[in-house]
mmCIF file of C-alpha atoms in Angstrom:
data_model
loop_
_atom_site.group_PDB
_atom_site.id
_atom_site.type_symbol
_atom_site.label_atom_id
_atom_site.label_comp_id
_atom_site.label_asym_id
_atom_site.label_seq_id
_atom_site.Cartn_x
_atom_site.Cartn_y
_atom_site.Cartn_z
ATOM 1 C CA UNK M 1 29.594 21.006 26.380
ATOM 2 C CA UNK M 2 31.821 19.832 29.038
ATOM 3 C CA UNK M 3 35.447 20.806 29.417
ATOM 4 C CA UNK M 4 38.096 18.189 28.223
ATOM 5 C CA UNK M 5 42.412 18.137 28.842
ATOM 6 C CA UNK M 6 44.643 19.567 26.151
ATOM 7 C CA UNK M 7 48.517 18.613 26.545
ATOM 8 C CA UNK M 8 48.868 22.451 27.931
ATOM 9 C CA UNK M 9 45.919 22.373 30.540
ATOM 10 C CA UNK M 10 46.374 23.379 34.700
ATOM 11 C CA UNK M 11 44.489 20.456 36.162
ATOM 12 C CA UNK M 12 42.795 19.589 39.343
ATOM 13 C CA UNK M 13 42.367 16.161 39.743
ATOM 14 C CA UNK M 14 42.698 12.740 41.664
ATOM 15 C CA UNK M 15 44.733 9.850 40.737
ATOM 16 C CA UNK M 16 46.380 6.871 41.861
ATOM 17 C CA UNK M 17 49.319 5.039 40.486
ATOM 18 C CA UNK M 18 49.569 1.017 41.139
ATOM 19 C CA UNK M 19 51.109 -2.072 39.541
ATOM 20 C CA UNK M 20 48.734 -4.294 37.814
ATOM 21 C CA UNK M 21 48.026 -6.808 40.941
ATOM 22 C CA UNK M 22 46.782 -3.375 42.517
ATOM 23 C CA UNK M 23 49.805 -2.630 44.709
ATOM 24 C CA UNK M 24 49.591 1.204 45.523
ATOM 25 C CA UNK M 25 52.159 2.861 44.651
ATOM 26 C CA UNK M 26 50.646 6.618 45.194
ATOM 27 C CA UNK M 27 47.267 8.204 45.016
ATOM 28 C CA UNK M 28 45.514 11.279 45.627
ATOM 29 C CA UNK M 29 41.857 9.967 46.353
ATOM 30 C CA UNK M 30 40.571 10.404 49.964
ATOM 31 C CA UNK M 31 43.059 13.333 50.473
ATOM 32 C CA UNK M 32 43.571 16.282 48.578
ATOM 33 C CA UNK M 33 43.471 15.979 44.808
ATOM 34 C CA UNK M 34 46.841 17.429 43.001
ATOM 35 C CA UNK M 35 46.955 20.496 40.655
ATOM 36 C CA UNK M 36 49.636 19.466 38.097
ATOM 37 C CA UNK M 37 50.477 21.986 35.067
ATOM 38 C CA UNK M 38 50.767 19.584 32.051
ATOM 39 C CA UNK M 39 53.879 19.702 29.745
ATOM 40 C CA UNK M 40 55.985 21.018 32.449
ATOM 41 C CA UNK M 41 57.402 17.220 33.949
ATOM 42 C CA UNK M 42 55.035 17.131 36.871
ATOM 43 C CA UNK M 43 54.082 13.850 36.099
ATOM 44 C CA UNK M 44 55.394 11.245 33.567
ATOM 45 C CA UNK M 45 54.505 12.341 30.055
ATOM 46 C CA UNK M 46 53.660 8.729 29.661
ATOM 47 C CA UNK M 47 51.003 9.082 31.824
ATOM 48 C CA UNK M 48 50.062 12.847 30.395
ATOM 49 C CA UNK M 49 49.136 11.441 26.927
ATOM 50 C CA UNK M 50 45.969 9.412 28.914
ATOM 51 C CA UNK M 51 44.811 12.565 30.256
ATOM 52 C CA UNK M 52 44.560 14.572 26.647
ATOM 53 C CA UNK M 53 41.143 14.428 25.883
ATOM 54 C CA UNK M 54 39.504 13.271 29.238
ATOM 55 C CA UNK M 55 36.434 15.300 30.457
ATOM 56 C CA UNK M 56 35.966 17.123 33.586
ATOM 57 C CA UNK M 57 34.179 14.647 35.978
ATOM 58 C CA UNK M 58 34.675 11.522 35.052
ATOM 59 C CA UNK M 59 37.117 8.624 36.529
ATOM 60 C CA UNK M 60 38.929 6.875 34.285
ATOM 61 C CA UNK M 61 41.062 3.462 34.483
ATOM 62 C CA UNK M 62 43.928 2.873 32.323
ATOM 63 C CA UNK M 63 45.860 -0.342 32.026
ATOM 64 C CA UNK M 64 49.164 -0.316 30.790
ATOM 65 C CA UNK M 65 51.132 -2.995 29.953
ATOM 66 C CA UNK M 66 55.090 -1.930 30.215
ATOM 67 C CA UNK M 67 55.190 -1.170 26.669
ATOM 68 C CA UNK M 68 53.066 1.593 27.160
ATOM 69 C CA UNK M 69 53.865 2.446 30.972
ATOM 70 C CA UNK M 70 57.531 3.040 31.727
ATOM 71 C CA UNK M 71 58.645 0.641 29.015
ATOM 72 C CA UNK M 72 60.614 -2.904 29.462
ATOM 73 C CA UNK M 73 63.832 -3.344 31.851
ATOM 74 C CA UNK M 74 66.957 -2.880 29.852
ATOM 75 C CA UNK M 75 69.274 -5.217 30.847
ATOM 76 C CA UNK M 76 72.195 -2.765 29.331
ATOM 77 C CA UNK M 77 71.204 -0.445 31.780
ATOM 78 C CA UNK M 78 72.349 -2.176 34.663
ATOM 79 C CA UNK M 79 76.113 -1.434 35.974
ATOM 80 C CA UNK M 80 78.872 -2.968 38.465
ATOM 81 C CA UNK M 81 80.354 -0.330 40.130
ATOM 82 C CA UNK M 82 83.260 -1.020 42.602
ATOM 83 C CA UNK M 83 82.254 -0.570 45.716
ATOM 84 C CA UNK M 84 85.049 2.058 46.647
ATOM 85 C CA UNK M 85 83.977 4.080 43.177
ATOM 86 C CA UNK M 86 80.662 4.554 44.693
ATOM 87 C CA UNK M 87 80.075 7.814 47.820
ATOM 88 C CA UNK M 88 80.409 6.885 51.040
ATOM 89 C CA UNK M 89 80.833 2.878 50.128
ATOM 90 C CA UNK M 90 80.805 1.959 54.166
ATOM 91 C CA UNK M 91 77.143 3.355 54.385
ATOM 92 C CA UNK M 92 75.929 1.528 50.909
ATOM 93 C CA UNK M 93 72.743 -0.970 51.340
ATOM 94 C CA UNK M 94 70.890 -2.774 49.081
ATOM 95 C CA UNK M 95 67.321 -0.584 47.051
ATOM 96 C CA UNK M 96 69.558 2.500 48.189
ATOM 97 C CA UNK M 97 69.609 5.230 45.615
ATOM 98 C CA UNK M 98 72.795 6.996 44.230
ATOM 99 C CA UNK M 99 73.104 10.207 41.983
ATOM 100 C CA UNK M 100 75.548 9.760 39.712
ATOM 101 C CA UNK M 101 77.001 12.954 37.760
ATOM 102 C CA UNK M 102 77.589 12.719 33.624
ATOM 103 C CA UNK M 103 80.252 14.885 32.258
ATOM 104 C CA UNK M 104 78.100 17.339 30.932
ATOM 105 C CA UNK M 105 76.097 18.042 33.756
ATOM 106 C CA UNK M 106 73.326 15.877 33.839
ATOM 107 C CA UNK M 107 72.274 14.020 36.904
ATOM 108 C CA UNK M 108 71.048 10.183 37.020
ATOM 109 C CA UNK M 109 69.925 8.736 39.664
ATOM 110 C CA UNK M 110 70.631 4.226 40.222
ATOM 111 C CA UNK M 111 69.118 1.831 42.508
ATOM 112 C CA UNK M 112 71.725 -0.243 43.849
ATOM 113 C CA UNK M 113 70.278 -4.212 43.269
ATOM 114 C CA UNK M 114 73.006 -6.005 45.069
ATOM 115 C CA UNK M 115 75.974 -5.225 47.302
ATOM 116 C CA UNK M 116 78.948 -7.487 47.513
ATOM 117 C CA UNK M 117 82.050 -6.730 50.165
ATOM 118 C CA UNK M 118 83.312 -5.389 46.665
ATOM 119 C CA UNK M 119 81.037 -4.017 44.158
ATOM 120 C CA UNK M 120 77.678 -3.020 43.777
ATOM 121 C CA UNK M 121 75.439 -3.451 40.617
ATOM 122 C CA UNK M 122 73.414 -0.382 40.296
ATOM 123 C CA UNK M 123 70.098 -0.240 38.192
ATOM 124 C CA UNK M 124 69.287 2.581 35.819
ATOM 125 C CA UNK M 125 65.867 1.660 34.610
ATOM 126 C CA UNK M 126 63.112 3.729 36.171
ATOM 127 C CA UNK M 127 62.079 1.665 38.850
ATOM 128 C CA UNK M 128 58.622 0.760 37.354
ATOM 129 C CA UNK M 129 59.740 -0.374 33.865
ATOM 130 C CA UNK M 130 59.006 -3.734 33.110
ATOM 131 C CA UNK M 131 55.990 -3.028 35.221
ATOM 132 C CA UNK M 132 52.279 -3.385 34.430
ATOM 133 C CA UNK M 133 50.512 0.347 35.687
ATOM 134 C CA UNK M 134 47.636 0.857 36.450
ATOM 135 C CA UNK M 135 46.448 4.091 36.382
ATOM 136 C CA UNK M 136 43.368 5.749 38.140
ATOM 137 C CA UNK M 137 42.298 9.206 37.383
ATOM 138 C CA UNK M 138 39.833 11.822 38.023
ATOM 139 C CA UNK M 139 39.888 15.197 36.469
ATOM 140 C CA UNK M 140 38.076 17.410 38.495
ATOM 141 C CA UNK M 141 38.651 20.554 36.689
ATOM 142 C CA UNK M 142 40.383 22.599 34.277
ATOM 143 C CA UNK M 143 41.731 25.786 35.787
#
């Protein structure tokens, strides 16, 4: 009986991460393959749940619509920020990123979208929501 991935299980494996027209985004095949400890934020638990249940050996193709990838862009997640609000506001460019503190500690990270001599709208969404994945993987064993 071969092997197969719980939600808890140390993998070995291969994968690669693309939009739906096929545009790599990152993959593991024809270098070294990744060990990734499931459950502990290593990868995107929306792309964990495809693993659960997949046996050792064989490559698998998922296609995920944005529903069930990073989910749709949220318009209400997109924010003008003053320009002079913003760290070092001289050195700001356009698809920069910017870590923003919350009050109780938490850190969140915006993309800015467009820069203006005066503001800057920064993006929130996770930069492949209302994106069509697809997702290539390979387990190649269960340590």
């Amino acid at each position: 009986m071969s092997e197969t991935v719980r939600e808890d299980s140390l993998l070995t494996l291969h994968y690669r991460l693309a939009t739906a027209d096929d545009t790599e985004l990152v993959s593991t095949f024809g270098a070294r393959p990744a060990t990734l400890q499931l459950g502990s934020g290593e990868l995107a638990p929306v792309l964990e749940r495809h693993l659960v249940g997949l046996p050792v050996g064989q490559r698998t193709v998922f296609l995920l619509d944005p529903d069930q990838a990073f989910g749709p862009h949220n318009p209400q997640l997109m924010q003008r920020f003053a320009r002079n609000d913003l760290p070092n506001p001289g050195e700001l460019r356009e698809l920069a990123l910017i870590e923003f503190k919350a009050p109780h500690g938490a850190a969140y990270t915006g993309l800015v979208r467009e820069l203006t001599e005066t503001e800057a709208l920064v993006d929130f969404n996770h930069p492949l929501a209302g994106k069509a994945i697809r997702f290539e993987v390979d387990v190649i064993g269960i340590l």
